[in-house]
Coordinates of C-alpha atoms and ligand atoms in Angstrom, one line a residue:
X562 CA 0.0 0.0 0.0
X563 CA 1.3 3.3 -0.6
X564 CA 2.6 5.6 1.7
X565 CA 0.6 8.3 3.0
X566 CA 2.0 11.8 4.4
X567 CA 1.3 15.1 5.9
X568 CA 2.0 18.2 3.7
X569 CA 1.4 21.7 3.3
X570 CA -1.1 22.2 0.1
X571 CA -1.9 25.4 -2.0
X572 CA -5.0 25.1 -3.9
X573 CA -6.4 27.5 -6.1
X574 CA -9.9 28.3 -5.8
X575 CA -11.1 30.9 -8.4
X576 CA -8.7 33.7 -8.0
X577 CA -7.5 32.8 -4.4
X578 CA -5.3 30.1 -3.5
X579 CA -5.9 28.6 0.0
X580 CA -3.4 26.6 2.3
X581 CA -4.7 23.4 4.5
X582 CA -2.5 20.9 5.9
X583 CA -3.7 17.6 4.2
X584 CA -2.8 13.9 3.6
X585 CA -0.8 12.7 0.4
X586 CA 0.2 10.0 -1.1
X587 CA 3.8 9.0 -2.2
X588 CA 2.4 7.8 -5.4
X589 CA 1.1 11.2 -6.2
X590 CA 4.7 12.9 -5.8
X591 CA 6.7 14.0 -9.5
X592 CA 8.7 11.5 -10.9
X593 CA 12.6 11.1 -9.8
X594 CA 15.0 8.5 -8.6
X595 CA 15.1 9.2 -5.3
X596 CA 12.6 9.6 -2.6
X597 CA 13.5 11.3 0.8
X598 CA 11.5 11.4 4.4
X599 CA 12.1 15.3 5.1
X600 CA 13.1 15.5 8.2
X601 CA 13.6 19.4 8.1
X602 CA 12.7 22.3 5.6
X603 CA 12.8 26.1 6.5
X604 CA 10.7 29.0 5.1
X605 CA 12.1 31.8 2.7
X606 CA 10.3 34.3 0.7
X607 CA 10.2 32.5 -2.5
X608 CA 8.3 29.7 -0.5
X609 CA 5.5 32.5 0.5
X610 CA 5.6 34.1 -3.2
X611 CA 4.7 30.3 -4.1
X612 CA 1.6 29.9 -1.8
X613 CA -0.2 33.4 -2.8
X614 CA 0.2 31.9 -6.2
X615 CA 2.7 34.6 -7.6
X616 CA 3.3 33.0 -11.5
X617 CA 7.0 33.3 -11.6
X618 CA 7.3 30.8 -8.8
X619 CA 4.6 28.6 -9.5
X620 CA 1.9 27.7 -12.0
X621 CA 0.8 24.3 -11.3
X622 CA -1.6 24.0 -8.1
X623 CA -2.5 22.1 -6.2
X624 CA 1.2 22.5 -5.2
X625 CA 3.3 22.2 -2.1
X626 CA 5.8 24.7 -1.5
X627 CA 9.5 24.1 0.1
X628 CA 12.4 25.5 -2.0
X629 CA 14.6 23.7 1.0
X630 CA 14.6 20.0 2.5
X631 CA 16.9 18.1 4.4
X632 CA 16.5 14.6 5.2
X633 CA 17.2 10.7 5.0
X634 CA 16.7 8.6 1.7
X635 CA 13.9 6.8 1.6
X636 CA 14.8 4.6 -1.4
X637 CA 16.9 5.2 -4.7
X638 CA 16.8 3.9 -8.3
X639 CA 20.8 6.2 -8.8
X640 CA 23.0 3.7 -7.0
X641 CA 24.8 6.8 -5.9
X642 CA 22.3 7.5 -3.1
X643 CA 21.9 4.7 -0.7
X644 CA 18.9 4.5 1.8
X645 CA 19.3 5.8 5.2
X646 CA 21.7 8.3 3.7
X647 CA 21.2 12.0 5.2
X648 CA 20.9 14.4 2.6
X649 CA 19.7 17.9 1.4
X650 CA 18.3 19.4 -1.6
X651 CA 17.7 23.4 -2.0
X652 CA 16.9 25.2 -5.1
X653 CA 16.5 23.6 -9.1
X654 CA 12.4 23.4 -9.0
X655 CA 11.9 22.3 -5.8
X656 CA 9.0 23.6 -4.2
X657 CA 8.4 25.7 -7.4
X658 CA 6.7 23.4 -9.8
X659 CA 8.0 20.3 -8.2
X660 CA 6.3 19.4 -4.7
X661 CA 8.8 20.6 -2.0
X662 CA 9.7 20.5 1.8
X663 CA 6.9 21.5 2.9
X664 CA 5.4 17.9 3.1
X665 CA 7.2 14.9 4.7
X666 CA 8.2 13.4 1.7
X667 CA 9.4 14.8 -1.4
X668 CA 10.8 12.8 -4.6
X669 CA 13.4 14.7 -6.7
X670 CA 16.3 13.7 -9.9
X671 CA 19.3 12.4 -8.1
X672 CA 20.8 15.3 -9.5
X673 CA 19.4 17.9 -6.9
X674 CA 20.5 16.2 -4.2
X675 CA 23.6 17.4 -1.6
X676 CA 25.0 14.8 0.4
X677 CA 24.7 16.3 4.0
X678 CA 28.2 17.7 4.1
X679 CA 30.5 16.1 7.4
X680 CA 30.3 18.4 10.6
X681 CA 26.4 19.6 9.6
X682 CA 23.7 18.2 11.2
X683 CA 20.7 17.7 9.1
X684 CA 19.0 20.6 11.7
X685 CA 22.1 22.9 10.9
X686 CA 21.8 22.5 7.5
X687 CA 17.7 23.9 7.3
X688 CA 18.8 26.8 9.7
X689 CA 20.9 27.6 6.9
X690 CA 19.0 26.4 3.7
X691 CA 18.5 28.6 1.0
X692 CA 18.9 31.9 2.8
X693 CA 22.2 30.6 4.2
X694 CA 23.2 29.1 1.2
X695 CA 22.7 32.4 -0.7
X696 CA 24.3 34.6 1.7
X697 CA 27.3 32.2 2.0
X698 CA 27.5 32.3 -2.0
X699 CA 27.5 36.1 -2.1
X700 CA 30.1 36.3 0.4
X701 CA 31.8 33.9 -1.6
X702 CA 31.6 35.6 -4.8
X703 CA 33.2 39.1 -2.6
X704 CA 36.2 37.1 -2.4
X705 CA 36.2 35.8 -6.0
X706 CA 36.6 39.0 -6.6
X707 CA 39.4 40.9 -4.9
X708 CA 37.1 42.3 -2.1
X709 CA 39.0 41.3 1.0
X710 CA 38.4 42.5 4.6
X711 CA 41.1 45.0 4.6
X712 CA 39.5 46.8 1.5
X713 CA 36.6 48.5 4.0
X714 CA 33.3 47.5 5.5
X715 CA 30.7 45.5 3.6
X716 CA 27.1 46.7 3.5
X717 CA 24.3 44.4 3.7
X718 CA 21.2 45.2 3.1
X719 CA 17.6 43.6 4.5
X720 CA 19.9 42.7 7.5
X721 CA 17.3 41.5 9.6
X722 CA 16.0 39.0 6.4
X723 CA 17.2 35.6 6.2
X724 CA 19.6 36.0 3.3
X725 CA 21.0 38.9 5.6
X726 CA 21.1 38.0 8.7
X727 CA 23.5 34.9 7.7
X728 CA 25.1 37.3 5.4
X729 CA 26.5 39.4 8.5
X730 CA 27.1 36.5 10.5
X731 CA 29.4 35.2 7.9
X732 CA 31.0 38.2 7.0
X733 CA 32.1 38.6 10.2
X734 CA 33.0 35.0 10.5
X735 CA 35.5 35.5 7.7
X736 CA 37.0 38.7 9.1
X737 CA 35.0 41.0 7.5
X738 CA 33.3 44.1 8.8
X739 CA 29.6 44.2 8.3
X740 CA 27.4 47.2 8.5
X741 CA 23.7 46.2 8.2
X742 CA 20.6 48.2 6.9
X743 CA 17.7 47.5 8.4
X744 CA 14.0 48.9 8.5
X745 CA 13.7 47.2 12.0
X746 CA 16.0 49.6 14.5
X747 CA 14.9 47.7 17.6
X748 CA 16.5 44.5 16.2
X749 CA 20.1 46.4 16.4
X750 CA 21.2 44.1 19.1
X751 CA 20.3 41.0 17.6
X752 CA 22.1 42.6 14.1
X753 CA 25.6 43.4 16.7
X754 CA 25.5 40.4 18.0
X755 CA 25.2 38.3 15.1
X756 CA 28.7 40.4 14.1
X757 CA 27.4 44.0 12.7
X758 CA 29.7 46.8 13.4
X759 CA 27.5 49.2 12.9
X760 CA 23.5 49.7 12.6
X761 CA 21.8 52.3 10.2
X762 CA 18.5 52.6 8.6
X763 CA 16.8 51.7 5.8
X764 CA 16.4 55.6 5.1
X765 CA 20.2 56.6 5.3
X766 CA 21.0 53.6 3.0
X767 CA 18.5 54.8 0.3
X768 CA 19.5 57.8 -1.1
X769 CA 17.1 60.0 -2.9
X770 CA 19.2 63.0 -3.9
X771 CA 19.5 61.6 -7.7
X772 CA 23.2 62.2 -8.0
X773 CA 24.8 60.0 -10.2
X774 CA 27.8 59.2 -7.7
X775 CA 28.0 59.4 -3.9
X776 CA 31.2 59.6 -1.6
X777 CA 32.5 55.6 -2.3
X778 CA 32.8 54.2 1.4
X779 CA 32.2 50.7 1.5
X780 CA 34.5 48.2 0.4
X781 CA 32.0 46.4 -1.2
X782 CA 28.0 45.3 -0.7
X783 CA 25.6 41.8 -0.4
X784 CA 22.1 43.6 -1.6
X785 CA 19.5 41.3 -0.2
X786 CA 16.4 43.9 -1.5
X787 CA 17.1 45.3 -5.1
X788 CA 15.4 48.2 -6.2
X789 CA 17.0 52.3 -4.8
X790 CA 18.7 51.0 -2.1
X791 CA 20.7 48.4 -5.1
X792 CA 21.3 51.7 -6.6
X793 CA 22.2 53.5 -3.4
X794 CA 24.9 51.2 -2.8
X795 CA 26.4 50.7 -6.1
X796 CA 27.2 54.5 -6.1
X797 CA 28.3 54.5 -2.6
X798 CA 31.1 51.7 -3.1
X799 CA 34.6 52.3 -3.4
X800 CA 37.0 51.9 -6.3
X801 CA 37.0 48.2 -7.3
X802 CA 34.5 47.6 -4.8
X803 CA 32.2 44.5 -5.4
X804 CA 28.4 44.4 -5.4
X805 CA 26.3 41.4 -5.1
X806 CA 22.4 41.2 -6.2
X807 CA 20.3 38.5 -5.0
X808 CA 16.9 39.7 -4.0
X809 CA 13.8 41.9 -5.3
X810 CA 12.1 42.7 -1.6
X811 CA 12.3 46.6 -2.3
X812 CA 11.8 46.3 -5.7
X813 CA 12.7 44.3 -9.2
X814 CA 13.9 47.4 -10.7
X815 CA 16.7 50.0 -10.4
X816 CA 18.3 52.7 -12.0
X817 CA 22.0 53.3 -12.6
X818 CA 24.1 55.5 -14.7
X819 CA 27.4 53.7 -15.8
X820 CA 29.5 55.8 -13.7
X821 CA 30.1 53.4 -11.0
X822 CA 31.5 51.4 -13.3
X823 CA 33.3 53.2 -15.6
X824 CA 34.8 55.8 -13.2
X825 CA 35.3 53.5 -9.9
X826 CA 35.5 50.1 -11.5
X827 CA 32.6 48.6 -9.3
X828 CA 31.3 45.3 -9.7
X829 CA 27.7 44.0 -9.5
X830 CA 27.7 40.4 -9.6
X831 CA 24.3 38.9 -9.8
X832 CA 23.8 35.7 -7.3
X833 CA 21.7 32.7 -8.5
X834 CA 21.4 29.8 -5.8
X835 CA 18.8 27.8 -8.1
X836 CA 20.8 26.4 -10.9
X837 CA 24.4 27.0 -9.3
X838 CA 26.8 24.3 -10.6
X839 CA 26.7 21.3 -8.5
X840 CA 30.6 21.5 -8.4
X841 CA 30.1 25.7 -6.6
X842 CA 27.1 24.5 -4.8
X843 CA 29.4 21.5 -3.2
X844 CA 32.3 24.3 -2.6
X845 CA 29.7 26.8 -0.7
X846 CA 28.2 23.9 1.3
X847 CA 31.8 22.8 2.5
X848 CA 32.9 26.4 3.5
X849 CA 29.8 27.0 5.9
X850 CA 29.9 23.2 7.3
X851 CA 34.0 24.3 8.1
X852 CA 36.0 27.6 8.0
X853 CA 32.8 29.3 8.2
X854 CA 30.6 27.4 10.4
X855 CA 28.3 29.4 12.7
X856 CA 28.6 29.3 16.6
X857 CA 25.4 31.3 16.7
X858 CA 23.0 29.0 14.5
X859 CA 20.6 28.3 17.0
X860 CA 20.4 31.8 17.7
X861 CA 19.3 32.8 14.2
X862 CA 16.4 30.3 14.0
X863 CA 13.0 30.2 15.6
X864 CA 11.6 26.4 15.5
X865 CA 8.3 25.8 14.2
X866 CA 6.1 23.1 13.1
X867 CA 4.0 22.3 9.8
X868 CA 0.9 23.2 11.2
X869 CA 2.6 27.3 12.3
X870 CA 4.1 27.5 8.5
X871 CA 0.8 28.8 7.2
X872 CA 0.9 32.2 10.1
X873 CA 4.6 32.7 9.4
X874 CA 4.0 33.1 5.6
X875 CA 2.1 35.8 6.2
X876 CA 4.6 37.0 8.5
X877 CA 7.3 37.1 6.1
X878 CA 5.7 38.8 3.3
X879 CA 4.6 41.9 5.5
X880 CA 8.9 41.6 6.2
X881 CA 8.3 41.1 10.1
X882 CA 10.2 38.2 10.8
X883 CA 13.8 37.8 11.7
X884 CA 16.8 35.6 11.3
X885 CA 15.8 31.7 9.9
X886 CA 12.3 29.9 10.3
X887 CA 13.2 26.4 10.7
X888 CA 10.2 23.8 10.1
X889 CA 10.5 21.1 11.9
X890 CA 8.2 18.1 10.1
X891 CA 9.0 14.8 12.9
X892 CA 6.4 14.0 14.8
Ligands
NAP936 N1 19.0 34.9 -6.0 C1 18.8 33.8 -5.2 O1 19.2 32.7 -5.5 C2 18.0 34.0 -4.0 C3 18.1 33.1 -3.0 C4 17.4 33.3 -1.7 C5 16.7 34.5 -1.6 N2 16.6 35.4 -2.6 C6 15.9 36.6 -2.5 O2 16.5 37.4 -1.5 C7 15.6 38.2 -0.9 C8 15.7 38.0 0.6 O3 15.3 36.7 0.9 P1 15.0 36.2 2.4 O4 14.6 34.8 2.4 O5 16.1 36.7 3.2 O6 13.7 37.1 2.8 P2 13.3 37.7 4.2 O7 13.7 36.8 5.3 O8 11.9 38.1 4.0 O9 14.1 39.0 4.3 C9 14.0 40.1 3.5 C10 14.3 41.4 4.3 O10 14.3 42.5 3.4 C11 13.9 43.7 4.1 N3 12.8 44.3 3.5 C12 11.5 43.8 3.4 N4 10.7 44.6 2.7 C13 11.5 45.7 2.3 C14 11.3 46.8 1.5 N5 10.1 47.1 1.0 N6 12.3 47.7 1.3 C15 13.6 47.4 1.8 N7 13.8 46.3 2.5 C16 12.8 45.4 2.8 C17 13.6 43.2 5.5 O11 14.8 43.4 6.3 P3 15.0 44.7 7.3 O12 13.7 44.9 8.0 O13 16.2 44.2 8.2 O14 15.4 45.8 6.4 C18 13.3 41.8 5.4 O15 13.5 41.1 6.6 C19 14.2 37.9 -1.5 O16 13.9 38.8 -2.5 C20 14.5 36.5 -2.0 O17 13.6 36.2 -3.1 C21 17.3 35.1 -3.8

């Protein structure tokens, strides 16, 4: 008989899409060659673009979001998964078009899945999912690119966010100096002790004068928002500096003149986490398990359970949570 689970399902019903917790059946998951008994998934903002049914996220409902899942192999037809083996898969279409984390089972091509790198638990590695992942590939892509601690203090923007919040934690992990942005002031001791130097506002790091060029004083940026405050800090970086783009929670769009760039050198590197190369993907995953494994991972995640997710997504897109929303889906 076929195995039945709990998971998280969007329906659409006319123009609304609504969220219950209901039963599944393994049978009824997307093809792939190997089947996994999530043990852990965490919520980001692409999850809760997915469950108000936003089109360039997901078009096929009913669905079941999770864009991250971490657990045990449940059976494999790739010989190069064995069961019992503790894995993880973030990003490619998971929990887009393909049933995600969000349930206790998902079924996926062998080539999504991460072996759970050594000296991660299978809990450490959801606290860091794709927010963590994405921050740790931005701050990777600084150094691929000449921007070194000594060259000045890194900006990060959304700092509260779970993109930033890992983002300053690893900065200052690997000797950088973070100053974080943030529309949430009374979380400035949460933002220090993760490893910000310094606190400012949303406001001061969104410049509205219209000048072409500001006074370049940060070594470079990890831009977890997008829109003016991208802008803001591409004029606002120093000579050489490097700029990294991942998110779209201030806006899709922004507005440059080429003067950064062809007066100071500055680099925007743009930062995909869903179709990285598995050989990158393996290198960013080994970096945060080691050199620039957290002491303070527990103290960016707030633990919840399958039946909470459905609150929290409405948390996130009004921007009021903080740090990592880790689901835990054991019973
Ligand atoms: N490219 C990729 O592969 C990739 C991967 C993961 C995530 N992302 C994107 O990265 C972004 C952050 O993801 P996340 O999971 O960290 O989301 P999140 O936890 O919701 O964090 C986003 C943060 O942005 C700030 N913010 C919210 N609304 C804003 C506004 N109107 N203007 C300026 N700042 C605003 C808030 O931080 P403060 O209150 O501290 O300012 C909020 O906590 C999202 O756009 C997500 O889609 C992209």
């Amino acid at each position: 008989m076929s195995k039945k689970f709990k998971a998280l399902v969007v329906s659409k019903e006319g123009d609304s899409f609504v969220r219950e917790i209901k039963e599944r059946s393994v049978d009824d998951l997307p093809e792939g060659d190997v089947l996994i008994k999530v043990k852990y998934s965490s919520l980001n903002y692409k999850d809760a673009l997915s469950a108000i049914g936003n089109k360039g996220v997901t078009r096929k409902f009913p669905h079941t979001p999770g864009i991250d899942a971490a657990g045990v192999v449940a059976e494999s037809s790739d010989s190069s998964f064995q069961e019992g083996e503790e894995v993880l898969v973030t990003g490619y279409d998971l929990g887009m078009n393909t049933d995600g984390g969000f349930g206790e089972y998902i079924r996926v091509p062998s080539e999504w899945v991460v072996r759970l790198p050594k000296n991660l638990s299978l809990r450490e590695s959801m606290i860091i999912g794709t927010a963590g992942f994405t921050a740790g590939l931005s701050v990777y892509s600084l150094a691929e690119n000449n921007t070194m601690p000594e060259d000045g203090e890194i900006l990060v923007t959304g700092a509260t966010g779970g993109v930033g919040s890992i983002a300053v934690a690893l900065l200052s992990k690997a000797g950088y100096h973070p100053v974080a942005v943030t529309g949430k002031m009374d979380r400035e001791n949460f933002l220090k002790k993760l490893g910000a130097v310094r606190v400012i506002s949303r406001d001061e790091a969104d410049d509205k004068s219209g000048k072409p060029m500001l006074k370049g004083v940060w070594g470079g940026a990890v831009d977890t928002v997008g829109g003016n405050i991208l802008a803001t800090a591409i004029k606002s970086t120093k000579y050489m500096g490097t700029v990294t783009a991942c998110g779209l929670t201030q806006s899709t769009e922004f507005t440059s003149s080429v003067f950064p760039f062809i007066l100071r050198g500055v680099r925007l590197i743009g930062i995909d986490s869903v179709e990285l190369p598995m050989d990158i993907r393996l290198n960013v995953w080994n970096k945060l398990a080691n050199e620039w494994k957290l002491d303070n991972l527990d103290y960016l995640a707030n633990e919840i359970k399958l039946d909470d997710v459905d609150g929290y997504i409405d948390s996130i897109l009004a921007g009021k949570l903080s740090g990592r929303t880790l689901i835990n889906l054991q019973s």
